């Protein structure tokens, strides 16, 4: 029999990445942690290679896992959008919430709590992705509400503070030498802010590593490849330390966007939850 990638295990794999581990993924999907593990093992059997390995208390995606994760996001998006086009709506009352990965550890619990209180009969499901893709998902109706980095469209929900981070012991190159940066690939608001801040201070940036998702940024920064700009709310990222000696970075505007036809209160509830997080950062 030819290899098959089932939708349910793919959804569990994406949840592991988006929620930061098997335990949180299980809670978000309302299944047991062992079920999530079984789903990942099933995918590993199909691909005949490891996808997630233990790294301390968290799971770390292997290169094969990162590759499948990107494919899984595309497959699930196509699957869910096909159901909507065919008129199969979320009869279980699911609110699909999109969020950028920046400060997701702090944003997601607050948004989930607020939405469950406001819409007690509906389930909340999250999708983490880049802001541009989330905006498109809101426009085509596959995401109900999304928190994105945006300077214009949507309900303003506060400004996300940004800070420089690097591996402990990382030494800044002397003035006059390029500063190695670990950045998201374009388009990326944080990348532009980092480059602009360095340019205004007379420092030349040098792109040392590009990544599509936060996991890649964190891995490269922990490996000492360069300096990364990350959200400055909550605790510091594991394995990294704030880096002094660089120019401050302007905060990024966070906005909430909702799909056409969504409940009118959805934007205000989500925006209030985001404001609470960034105000406490």
Coordinates of N, CA and C in Angstrom, one line a residue, residues 146 148 150-157 254-258 267:
X146 N -7.8 36.6 14.0 CA -6.4 36.4 14.0 C -5.7 37.6 14.6
X148 N -2.3 39.6 14.5 CA -1.3 39.8 13.5 C -0.4 41.0 13.8
X150 N 0.6 44.2 12.3 CA 0.1 45.0 11.2 C 0.1 46.4 11.6
X151 N 0.4 47.3 10.6 CA 0.4 48.7 10.9 C -1.0 49.4 10.5
X152 N -1.8 48.6 9.9 CA -3.1 49.3 9.4 C -4.3 48.5 9.7
X153 N -4.7 47.5 8.9 CA -6.0 46.9 9.0 C -6.3 46.1 10.3
X154 N -7.5 46.2 10.8 CA -7.8 45.5 12.0 C -8.0 46.4 13.2
X155 N -8.4 45.7 14.3 CA -8.6 46.4 15.6 C -7.3 46.5 16.4
X156 N -6.9 47.7 16.7 CA -5.6 47.9 17.4 C -5.7 47.2 18.8
X157 N -4.6 46.4 19.1 CA -4.7 45.7 20.4 C -3.4 45.9 21.2
X254 N 0.2 45.3 17.2 CA -0.6 44.1 17.1 C -2.0 44.5 16.8
X255 N -2.6 43.8 15.8 CA -4.0 44.1 15.5 C -4.8 42.8 15.4
X256 N -6.1 42.9 15.6 CA -7.0 41.7 15.6 C -7.9 41.9 14.3
X257 N -7.9 40.9 13.5 CA -8.7 40.9 12.3 C -9.7 39.7 12.4
X258 N -10.9 39.9 12.0 CA -12.0 38.9 12.0 C -12.5 38.7 10.6
X267 N -13.8 40.4 17.8 CA -12.6 41.3 17.7 C -12.3 41.9 19.1

